[in-house]
PDB file of C-alpha atoms and ligand atoms in Angstrom:
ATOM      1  CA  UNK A  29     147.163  90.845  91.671  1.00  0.00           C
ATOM      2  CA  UNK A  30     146.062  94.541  91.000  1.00  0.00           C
ATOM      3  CA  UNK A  31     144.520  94.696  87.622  1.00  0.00           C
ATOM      4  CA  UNK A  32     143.526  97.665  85.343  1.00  0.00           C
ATOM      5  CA  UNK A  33     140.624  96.508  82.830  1.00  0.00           C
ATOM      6  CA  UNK A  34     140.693  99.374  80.381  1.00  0.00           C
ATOM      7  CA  UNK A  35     137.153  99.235  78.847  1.00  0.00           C
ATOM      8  CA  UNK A  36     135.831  97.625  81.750  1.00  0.00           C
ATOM      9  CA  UNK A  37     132.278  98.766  80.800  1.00  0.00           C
ATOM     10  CA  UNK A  38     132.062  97.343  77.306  1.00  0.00           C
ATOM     11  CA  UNK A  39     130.659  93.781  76.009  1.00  0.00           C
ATOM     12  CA  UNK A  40     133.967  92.014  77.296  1.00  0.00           C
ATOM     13  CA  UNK A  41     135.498  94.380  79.677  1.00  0.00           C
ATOM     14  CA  UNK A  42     132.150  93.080  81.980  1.00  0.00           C
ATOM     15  CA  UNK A  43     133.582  89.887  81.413  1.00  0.00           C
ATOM     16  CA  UNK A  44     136.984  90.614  82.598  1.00  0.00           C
ATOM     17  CA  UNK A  45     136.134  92.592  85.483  1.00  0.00           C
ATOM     18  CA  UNK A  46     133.744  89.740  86.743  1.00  0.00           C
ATOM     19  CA  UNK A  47     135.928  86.851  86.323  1.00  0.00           C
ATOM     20  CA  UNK A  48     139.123  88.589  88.023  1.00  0.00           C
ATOM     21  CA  UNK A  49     137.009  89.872  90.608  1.00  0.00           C
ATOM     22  CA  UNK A  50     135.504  86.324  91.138  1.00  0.00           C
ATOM     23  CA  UNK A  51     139.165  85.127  91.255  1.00  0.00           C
ATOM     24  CA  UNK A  52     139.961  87.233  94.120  1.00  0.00           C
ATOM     25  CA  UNK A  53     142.309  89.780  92.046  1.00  0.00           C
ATOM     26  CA  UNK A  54     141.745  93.490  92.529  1.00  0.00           C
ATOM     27  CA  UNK A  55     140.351  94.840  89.929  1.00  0.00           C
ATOM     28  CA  UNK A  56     140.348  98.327  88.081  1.00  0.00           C
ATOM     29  CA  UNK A  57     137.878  99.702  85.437  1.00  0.00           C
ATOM     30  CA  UNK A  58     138.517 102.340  83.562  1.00  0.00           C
ATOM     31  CA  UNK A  59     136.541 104.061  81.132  1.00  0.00           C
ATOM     32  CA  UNK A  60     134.407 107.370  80.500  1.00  0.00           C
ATOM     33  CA  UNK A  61     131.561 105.709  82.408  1.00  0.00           C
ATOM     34  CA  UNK A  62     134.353 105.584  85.469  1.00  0.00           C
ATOM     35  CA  UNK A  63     135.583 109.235  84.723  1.00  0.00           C
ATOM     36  CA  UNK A  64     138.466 108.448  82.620  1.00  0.00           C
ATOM     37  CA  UNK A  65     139.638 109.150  79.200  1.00  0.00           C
ATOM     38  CA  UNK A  66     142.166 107.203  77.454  1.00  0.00           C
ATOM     39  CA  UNK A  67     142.366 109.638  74.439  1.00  0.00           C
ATOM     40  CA  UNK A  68     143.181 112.714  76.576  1.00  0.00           C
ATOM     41  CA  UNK A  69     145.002 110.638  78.518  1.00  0.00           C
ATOM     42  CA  UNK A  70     144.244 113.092  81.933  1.00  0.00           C
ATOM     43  CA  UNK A  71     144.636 111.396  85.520  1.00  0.00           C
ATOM     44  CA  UNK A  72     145.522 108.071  83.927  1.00  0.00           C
ATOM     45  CA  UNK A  73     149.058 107.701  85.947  1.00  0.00           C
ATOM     46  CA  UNK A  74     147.467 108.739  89.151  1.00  0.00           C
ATOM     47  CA  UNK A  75     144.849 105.462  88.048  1.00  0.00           C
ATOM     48  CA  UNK A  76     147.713 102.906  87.310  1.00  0.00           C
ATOM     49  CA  UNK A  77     149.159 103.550  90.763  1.00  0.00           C
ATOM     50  CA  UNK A  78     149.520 100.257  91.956  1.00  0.00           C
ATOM     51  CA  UNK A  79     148.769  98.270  88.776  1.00  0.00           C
ATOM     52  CA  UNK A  80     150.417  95.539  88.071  1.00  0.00           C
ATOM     53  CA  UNK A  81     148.732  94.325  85.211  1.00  0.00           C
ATOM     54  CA  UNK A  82     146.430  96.412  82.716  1.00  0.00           C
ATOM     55  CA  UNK A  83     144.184  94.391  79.869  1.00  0.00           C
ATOM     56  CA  UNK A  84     143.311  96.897  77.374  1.00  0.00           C
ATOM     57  CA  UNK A  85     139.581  95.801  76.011  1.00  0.00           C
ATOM     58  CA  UNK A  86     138.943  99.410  75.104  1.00  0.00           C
ATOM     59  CA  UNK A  87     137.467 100.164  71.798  1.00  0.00           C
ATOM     60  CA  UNK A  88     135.299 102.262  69.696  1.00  0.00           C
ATOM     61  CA  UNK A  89     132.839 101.460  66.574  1.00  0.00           C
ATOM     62  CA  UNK A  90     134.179 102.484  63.383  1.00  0.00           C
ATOM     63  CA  UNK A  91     134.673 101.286  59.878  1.00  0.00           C
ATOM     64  CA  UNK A  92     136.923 104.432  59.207  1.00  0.00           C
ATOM     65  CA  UNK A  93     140.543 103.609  59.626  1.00  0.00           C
ATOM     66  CA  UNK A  94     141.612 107.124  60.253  1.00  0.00           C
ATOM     67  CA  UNK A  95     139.032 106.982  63.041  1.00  0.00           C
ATOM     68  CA  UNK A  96     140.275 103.518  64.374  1.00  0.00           C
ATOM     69  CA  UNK A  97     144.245 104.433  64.280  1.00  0.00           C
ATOM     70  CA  UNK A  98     143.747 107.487  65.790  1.00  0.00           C
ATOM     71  CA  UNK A  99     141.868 105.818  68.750  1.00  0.00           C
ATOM     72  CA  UNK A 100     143.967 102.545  68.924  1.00  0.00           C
ATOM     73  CA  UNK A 101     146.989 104.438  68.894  1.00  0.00           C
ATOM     74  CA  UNK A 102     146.294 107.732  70.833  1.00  0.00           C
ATOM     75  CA  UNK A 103     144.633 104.711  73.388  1.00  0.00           C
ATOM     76  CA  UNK A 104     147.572 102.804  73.246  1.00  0.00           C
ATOM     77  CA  UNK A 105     150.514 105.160  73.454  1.00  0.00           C
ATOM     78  CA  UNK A 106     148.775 106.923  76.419  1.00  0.00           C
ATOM     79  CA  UNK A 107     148.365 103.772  78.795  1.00  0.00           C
ATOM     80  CA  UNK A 108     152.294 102.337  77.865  1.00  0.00           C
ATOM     81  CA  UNK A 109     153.144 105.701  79.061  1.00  0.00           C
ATOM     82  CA  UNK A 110     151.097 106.149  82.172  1.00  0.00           C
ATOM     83  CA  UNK A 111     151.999 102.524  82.701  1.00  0.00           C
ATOM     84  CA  UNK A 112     155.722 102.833  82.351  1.00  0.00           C
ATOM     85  CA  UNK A 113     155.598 105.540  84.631  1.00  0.00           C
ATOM     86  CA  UNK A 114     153.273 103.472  87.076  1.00  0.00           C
ATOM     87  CA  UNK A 115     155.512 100.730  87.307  1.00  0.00           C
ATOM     88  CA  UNK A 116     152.706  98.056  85.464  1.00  0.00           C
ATOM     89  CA  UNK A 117     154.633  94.913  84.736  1.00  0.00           C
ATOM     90  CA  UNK A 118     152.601  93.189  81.976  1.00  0.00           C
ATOM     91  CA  UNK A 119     150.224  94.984  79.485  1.00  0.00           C
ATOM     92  CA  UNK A 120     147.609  92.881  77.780  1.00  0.00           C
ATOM     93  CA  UNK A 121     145.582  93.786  74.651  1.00  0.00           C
ATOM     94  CA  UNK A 122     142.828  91.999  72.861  1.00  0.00           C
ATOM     95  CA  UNK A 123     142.658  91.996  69.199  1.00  0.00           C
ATOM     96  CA  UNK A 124     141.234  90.349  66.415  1.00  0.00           C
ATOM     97  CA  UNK A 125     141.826  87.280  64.597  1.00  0.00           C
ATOM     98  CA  UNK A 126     143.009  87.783  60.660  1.00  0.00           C
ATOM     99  CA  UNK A 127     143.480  91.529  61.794  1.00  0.00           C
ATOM    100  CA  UNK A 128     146.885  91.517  59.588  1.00  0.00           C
ATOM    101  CA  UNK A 129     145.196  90.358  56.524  1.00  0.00           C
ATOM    102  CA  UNK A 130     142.825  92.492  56.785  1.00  0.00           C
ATOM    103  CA  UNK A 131     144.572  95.546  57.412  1.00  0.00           C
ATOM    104  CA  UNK A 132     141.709  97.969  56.451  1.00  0.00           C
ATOM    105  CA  UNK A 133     139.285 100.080  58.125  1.00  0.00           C
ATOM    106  CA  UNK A 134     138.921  99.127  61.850  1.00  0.00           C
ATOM    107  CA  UNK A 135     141.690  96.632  61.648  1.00  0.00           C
ATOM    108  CA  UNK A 136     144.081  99.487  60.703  1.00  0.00           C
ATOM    109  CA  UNK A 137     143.467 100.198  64.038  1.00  0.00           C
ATOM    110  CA  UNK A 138     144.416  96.989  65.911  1.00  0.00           C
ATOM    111  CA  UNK A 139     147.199  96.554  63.742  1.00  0.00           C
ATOM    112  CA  UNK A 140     148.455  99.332  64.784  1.00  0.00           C
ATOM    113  CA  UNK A 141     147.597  99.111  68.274  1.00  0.00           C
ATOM    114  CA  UNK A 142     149.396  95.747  68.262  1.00  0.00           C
ATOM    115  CA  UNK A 143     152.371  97.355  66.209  1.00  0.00           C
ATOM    116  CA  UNK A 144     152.617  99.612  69.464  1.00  0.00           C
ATOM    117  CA  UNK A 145     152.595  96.968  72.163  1.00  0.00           C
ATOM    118  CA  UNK A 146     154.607  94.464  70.678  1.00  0.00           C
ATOM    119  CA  UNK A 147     157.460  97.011  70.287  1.00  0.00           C
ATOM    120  CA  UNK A 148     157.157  98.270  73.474  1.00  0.00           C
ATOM    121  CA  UNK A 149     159.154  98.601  76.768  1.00  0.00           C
ATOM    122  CA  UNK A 150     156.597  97.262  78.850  1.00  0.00           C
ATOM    123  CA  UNK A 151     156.358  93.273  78.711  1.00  0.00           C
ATOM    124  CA  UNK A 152     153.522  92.114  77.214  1.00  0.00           C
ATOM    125  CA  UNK A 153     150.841  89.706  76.136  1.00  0.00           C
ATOM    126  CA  UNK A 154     148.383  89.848  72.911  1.00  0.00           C
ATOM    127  CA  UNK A 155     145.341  87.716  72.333  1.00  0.00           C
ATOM    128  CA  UNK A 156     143.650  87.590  69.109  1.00  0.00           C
ATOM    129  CA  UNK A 157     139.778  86.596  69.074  1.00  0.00           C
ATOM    130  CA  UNK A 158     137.309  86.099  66.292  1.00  0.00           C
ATOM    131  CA  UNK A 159     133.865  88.170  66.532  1.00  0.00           C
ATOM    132  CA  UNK A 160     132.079  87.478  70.010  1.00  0.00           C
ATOM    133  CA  UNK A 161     128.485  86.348  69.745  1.00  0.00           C
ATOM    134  CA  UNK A 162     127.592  89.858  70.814  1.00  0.00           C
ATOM    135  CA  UNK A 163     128.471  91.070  67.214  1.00  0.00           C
ATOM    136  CA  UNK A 164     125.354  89.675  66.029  1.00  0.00           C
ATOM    137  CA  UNK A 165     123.224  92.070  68.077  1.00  0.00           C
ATOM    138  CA  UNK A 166     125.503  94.890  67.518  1.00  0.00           C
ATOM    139  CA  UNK A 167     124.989  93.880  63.127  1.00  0.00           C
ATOM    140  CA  UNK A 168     121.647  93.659  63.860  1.00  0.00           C
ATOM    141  CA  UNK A 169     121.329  97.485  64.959  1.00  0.00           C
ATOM    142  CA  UNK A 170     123.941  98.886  62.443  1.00  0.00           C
ATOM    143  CA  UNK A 171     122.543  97.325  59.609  1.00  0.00           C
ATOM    144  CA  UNK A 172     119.057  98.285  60.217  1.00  0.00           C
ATOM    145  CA  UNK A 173     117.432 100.564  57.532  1.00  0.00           C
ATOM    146  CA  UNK A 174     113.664 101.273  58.342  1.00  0.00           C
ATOM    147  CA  UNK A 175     111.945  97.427  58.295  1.00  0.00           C
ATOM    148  CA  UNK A 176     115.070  96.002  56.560  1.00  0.00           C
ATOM    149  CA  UNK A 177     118.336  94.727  57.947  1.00  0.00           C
ATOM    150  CA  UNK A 178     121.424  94.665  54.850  1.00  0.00           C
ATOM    151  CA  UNK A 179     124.018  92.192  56.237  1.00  0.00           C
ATOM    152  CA  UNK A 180     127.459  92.218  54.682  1.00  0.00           C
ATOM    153  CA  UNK A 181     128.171  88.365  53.491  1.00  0.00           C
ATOM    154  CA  UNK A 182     130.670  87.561  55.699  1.00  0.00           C
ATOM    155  CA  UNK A 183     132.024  84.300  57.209  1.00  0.00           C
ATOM    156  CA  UNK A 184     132.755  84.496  61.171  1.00  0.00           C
ATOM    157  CA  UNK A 185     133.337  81.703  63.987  1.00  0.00           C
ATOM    158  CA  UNK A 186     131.897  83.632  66.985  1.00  0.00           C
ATOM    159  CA  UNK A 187     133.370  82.847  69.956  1.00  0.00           C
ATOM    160  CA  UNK A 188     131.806  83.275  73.606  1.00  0.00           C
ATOM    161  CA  UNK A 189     133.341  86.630  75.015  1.00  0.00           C
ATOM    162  CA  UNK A 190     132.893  84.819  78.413  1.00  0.00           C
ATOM    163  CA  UNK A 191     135.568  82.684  77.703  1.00  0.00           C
ATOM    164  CA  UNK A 192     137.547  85.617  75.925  1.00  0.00           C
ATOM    165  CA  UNK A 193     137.899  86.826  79.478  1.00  0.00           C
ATOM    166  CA  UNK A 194     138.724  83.536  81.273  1.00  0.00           C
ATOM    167  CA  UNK A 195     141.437  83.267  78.318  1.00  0.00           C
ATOM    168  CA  UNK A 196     142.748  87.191  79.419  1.00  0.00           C
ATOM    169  CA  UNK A 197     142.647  86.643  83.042  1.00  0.00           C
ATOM    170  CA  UNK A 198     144.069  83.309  82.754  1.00  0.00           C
ATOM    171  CA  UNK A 199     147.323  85.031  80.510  1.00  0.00           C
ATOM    172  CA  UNK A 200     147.409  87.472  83.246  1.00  0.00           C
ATOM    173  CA  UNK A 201     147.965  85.351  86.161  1.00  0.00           C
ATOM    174  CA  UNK A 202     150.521  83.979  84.007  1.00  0.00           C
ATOM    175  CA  UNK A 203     152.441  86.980  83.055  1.00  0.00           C
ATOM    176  CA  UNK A 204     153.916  88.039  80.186  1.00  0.00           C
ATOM    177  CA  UNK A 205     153.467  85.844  77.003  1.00  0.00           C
ATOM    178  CA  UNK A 206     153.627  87.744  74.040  1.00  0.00           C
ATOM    179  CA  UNK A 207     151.359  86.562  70.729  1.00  0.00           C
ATOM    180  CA  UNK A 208     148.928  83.607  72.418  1.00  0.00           C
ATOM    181  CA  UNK A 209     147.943  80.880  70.129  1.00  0.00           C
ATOM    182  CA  UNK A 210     144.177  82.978  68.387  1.00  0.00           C
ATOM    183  CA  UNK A 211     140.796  82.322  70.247  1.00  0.00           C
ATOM    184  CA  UNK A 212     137.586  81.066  67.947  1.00  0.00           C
ATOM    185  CA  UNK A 213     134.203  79.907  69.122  1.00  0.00           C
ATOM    186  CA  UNK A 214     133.192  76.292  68.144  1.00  0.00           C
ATOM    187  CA  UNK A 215     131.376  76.726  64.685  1.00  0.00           C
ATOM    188  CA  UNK A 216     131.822  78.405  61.281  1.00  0.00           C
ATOM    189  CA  UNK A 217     128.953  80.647  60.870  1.00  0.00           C
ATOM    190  CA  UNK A 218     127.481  83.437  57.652  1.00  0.00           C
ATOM    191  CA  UNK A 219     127.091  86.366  59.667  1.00  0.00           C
ATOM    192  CA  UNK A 220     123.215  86.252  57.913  1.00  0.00           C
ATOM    193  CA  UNK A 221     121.985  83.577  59.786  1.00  0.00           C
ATOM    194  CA  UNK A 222     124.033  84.801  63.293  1.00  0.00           C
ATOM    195  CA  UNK A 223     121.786  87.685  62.714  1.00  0.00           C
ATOM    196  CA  UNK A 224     118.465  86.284  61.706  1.00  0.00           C
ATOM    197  CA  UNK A 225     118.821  83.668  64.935  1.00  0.00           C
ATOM    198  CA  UNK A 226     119.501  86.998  66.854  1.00  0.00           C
ATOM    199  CA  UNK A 227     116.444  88.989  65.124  1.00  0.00           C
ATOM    200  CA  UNK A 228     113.994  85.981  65.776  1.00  0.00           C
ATOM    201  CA  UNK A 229     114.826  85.330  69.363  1.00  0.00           C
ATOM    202  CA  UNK A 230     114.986  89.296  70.694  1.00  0.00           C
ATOM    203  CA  UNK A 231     113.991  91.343  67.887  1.00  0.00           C
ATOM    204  CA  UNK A 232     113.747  93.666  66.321  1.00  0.00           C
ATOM    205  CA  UNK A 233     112.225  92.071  63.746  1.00  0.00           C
ATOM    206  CA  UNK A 234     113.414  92.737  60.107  1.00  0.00           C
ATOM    207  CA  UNK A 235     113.244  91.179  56.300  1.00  0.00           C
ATOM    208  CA  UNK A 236     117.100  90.557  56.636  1.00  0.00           C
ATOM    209  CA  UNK A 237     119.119  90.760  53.355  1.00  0.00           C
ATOM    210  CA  UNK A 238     122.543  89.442  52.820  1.00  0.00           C
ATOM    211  CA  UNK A 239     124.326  91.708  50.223  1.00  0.00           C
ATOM    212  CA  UNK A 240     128.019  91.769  48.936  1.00  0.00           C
ATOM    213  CA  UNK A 241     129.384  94.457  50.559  1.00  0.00           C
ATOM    214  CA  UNK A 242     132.054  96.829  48.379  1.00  0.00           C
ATOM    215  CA  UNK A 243     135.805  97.586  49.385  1.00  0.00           C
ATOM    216  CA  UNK A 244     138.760  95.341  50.538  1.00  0.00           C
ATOM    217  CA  UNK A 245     137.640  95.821  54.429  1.00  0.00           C
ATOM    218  CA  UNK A 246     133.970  93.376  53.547  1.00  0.00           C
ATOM    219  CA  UNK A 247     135.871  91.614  50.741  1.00  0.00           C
ATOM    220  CA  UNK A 248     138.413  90.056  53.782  1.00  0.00           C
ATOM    221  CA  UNK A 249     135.856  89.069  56.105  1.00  0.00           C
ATOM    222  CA  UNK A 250     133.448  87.535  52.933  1.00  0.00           C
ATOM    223  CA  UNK A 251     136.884  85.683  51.763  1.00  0.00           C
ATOM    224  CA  UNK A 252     137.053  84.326  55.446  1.00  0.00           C
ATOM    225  CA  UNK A 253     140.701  86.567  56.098  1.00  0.00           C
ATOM    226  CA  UNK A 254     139.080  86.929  59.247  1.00  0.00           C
ATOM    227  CA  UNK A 255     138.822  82.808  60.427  1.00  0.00           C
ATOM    228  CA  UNK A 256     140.953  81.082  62.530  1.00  0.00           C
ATOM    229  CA  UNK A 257     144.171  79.352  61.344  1.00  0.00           C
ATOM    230  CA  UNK A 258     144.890  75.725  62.405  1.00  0.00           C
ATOM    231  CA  UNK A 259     146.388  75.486  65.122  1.00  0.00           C
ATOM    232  CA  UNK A 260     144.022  78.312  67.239  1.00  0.00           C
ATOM    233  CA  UNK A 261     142.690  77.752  70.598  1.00  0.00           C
ATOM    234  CA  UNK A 262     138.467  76.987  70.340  1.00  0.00           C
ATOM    235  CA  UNK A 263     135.969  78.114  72.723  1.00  0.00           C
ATOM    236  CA  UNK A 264     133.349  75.534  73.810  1.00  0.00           C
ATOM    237  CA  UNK A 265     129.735  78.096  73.799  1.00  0.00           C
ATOM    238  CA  UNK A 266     128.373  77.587  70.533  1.00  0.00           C
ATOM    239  CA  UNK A 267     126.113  80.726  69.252  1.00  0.00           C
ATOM    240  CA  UNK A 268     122.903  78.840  70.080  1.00  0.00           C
ATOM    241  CA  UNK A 269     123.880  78.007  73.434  1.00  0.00           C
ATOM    242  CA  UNK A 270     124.982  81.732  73.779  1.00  0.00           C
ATOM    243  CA  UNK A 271     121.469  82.616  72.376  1.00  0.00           C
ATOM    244  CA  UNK A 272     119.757  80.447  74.902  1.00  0.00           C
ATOM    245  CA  UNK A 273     121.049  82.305  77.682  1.00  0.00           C
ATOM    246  CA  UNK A 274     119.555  85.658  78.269  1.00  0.00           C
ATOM    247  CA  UNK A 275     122.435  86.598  80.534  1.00  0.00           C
ATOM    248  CA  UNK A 276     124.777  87.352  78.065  1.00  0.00           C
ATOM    249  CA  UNK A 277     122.098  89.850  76.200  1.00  0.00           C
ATOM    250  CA  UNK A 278     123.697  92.956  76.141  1.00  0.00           C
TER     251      UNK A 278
HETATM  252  N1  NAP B  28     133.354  92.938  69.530  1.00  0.00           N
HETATM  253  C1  NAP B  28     134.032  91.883  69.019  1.00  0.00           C
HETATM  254  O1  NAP B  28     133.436  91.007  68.375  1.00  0.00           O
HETATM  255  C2  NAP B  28     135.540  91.788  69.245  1.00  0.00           C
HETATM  256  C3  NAP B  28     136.217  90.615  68.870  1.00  0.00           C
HETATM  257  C4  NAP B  28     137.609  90.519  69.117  1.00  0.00           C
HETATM  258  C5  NAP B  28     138.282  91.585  69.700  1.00  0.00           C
HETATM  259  N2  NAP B  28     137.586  92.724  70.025  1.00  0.00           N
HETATM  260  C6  NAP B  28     138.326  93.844  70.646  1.00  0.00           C
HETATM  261  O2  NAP B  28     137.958  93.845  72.017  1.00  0.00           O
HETATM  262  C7  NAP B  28     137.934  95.196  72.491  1.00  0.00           C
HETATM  263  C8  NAP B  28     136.594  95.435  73.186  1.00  0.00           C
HETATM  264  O3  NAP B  28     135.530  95.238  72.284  1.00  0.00           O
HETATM  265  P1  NAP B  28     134.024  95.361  72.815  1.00  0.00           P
HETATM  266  O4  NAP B  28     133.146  94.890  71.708  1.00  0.00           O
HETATM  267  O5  NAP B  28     133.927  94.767  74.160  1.00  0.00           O
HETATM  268  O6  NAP B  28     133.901  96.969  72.909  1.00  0.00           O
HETATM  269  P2  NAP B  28     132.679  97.821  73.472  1.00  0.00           P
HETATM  270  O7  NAP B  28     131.567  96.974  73.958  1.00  0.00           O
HETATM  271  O8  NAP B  28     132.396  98.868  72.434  1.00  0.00           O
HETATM  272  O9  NAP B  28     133.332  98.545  74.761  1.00  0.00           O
HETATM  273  C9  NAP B  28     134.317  99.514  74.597  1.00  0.00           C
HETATM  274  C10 NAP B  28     134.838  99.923  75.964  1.00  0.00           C
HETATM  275  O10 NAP B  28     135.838 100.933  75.767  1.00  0.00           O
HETATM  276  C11 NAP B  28     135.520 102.051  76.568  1.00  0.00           C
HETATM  277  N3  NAP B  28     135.995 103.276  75.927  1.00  0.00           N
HETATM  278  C12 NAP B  28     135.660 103.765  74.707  1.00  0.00           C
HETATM  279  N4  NAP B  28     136.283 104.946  74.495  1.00  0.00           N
HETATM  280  C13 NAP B  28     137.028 105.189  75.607  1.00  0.00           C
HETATM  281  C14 NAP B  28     137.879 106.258  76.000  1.00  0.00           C
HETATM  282  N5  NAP B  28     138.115 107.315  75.201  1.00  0.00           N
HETATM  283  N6  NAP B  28     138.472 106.195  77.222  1.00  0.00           N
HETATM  284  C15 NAP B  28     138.255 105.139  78.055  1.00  0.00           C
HETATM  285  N7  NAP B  28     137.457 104.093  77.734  1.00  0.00           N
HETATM  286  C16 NAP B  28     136.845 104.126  76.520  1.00  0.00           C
HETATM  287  C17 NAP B  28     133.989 102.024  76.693  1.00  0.00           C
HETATM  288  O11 NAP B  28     133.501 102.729  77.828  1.00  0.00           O
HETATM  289  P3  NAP B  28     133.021 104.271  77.745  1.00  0.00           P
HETATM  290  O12 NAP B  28     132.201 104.395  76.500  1.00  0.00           O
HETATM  291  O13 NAP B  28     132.279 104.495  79.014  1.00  0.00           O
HETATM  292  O14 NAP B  28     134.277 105.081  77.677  1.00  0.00           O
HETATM  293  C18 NAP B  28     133.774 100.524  76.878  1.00  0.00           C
HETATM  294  O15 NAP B  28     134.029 100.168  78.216  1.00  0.00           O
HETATM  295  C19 NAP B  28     138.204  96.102  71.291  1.00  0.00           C
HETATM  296  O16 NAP B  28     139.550  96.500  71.306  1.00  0.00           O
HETATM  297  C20 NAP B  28     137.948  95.207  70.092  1.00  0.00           C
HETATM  298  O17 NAP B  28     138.757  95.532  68.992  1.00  0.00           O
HETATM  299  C21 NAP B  28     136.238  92.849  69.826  1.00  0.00           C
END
């Protein structure tokens, strides 16, 4: 199968790339680091030439929901369109788990993206995924101020974004599905200790502070808006396991 991984350079786009590649499909990546823009949207029917499938792992860091639609959506309406023109047959996009309760901030921005896809012409396939075990690093750095690190409370359960690829590459070899069942890793976790465990084992070391965090974006992921309802799919790599593997360090 040809395959498209926009975001192909990013935590899980790796992911995807690798295991599709290892599966013998051909494989796609398309991002700034590969000379492509999905905001301006220039030379991206020329790239889905061919395509039969694209997974959309694309993203951007942002707490500003302005920010986040405008990406999602400019992201989104440009690749259905270069897509539909292309011929693709299935577009894929990963979101987030609780991402309609939360509805704020970044989540604005997948809702929205998923708003776009689901009511699109092109079949399709969405997977929702709780917080990889990369978001622990990426806290780590965001949070830091000088020797300190302030850590919204929040309650995640991280999932391996390993096995958030297998799970897109598997729902691509199987076509169109529309909403999958959610993704979560094995273990509820505070997002505190995710980051202290991170902090201890590659640094940088910090006095790390957990602090309620103001606004209904932090109070949905303290209140747990952001877990996994019964009946979700769960990943097997706990966070320590994760943390004992220095392959996944990104
Ligand atoms: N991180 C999580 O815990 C998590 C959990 C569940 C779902 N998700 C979703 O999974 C997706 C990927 O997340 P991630 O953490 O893997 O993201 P990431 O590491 O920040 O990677 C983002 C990717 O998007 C590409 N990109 C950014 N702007 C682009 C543009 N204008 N044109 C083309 N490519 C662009 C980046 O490459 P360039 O910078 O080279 O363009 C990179 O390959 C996101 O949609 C996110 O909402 C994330």
């Amino acid at each position: 199968m040809n395959i498209t991984v926009a975001g192909g350079t990013g935590t899980v786009g790796r992911h995807v790339v690798a295991v599709a590649r290892a599966r013998g499909h051909h494989v796609v990546s398309l991002s700034r680091a590969d000379g492509l823009d999905t905001v301006t949207g220039d030379g991206l029917a020329q790239a889905l030439e061919g395509t039969d499938t694209v997974i959309d792992v694309a993203g951007i860091q942002t707490l500003n929901a302005k920010k986040a639609v405008d990406f999602f959506s400019t992201t989104t309406h440009n690749l259905l369109k270069a897509g539909t023109a292309a011929g693709v047959q299935h577009h894929m996009v990963l979101s987030i788990v609780g991402t309609h309760k939360a509805a704020a901030g970044y989540y604005a921005g997948k809702l929205a993206q998923e708003n776009l896809v689901s009511n699109s012409s092109v079949p399709w396939t969405i997977l929702r995924a709780t917080q990889f075990h990369e978001f622990a690093a990426q806290m780590l750095e965001r949070s830091s101020v000088g020797p300190l690190a302030l850590v919204p409370r929040m309650a995640t359960q991280p999932v391996a974004a390993r096995e958030v690829a297998e799970a897109l590459v598997d729902a691509a070899e199987a076509g169109p599905q529309g909403r999958l069942a959610d993704l979560a890793g094995p273990e509820r976790k505070r997002l505190v200790d995710l980051v202290r465990a991170y902090s201890q084992k590659y640094g940088p070391k910090k006095l790390i502070i957990e602090f309620t965090a103001p606004g209904p974006l932090w109070r949905a992921m303290r209140n747990g808006d952001l877990l996994p309802e019964a009946g979700s799919d769960v990943g097997r790599q706990t966070f320590s396991a994760w943390l004992a593997t220095d392959r996944n360090r990104s």
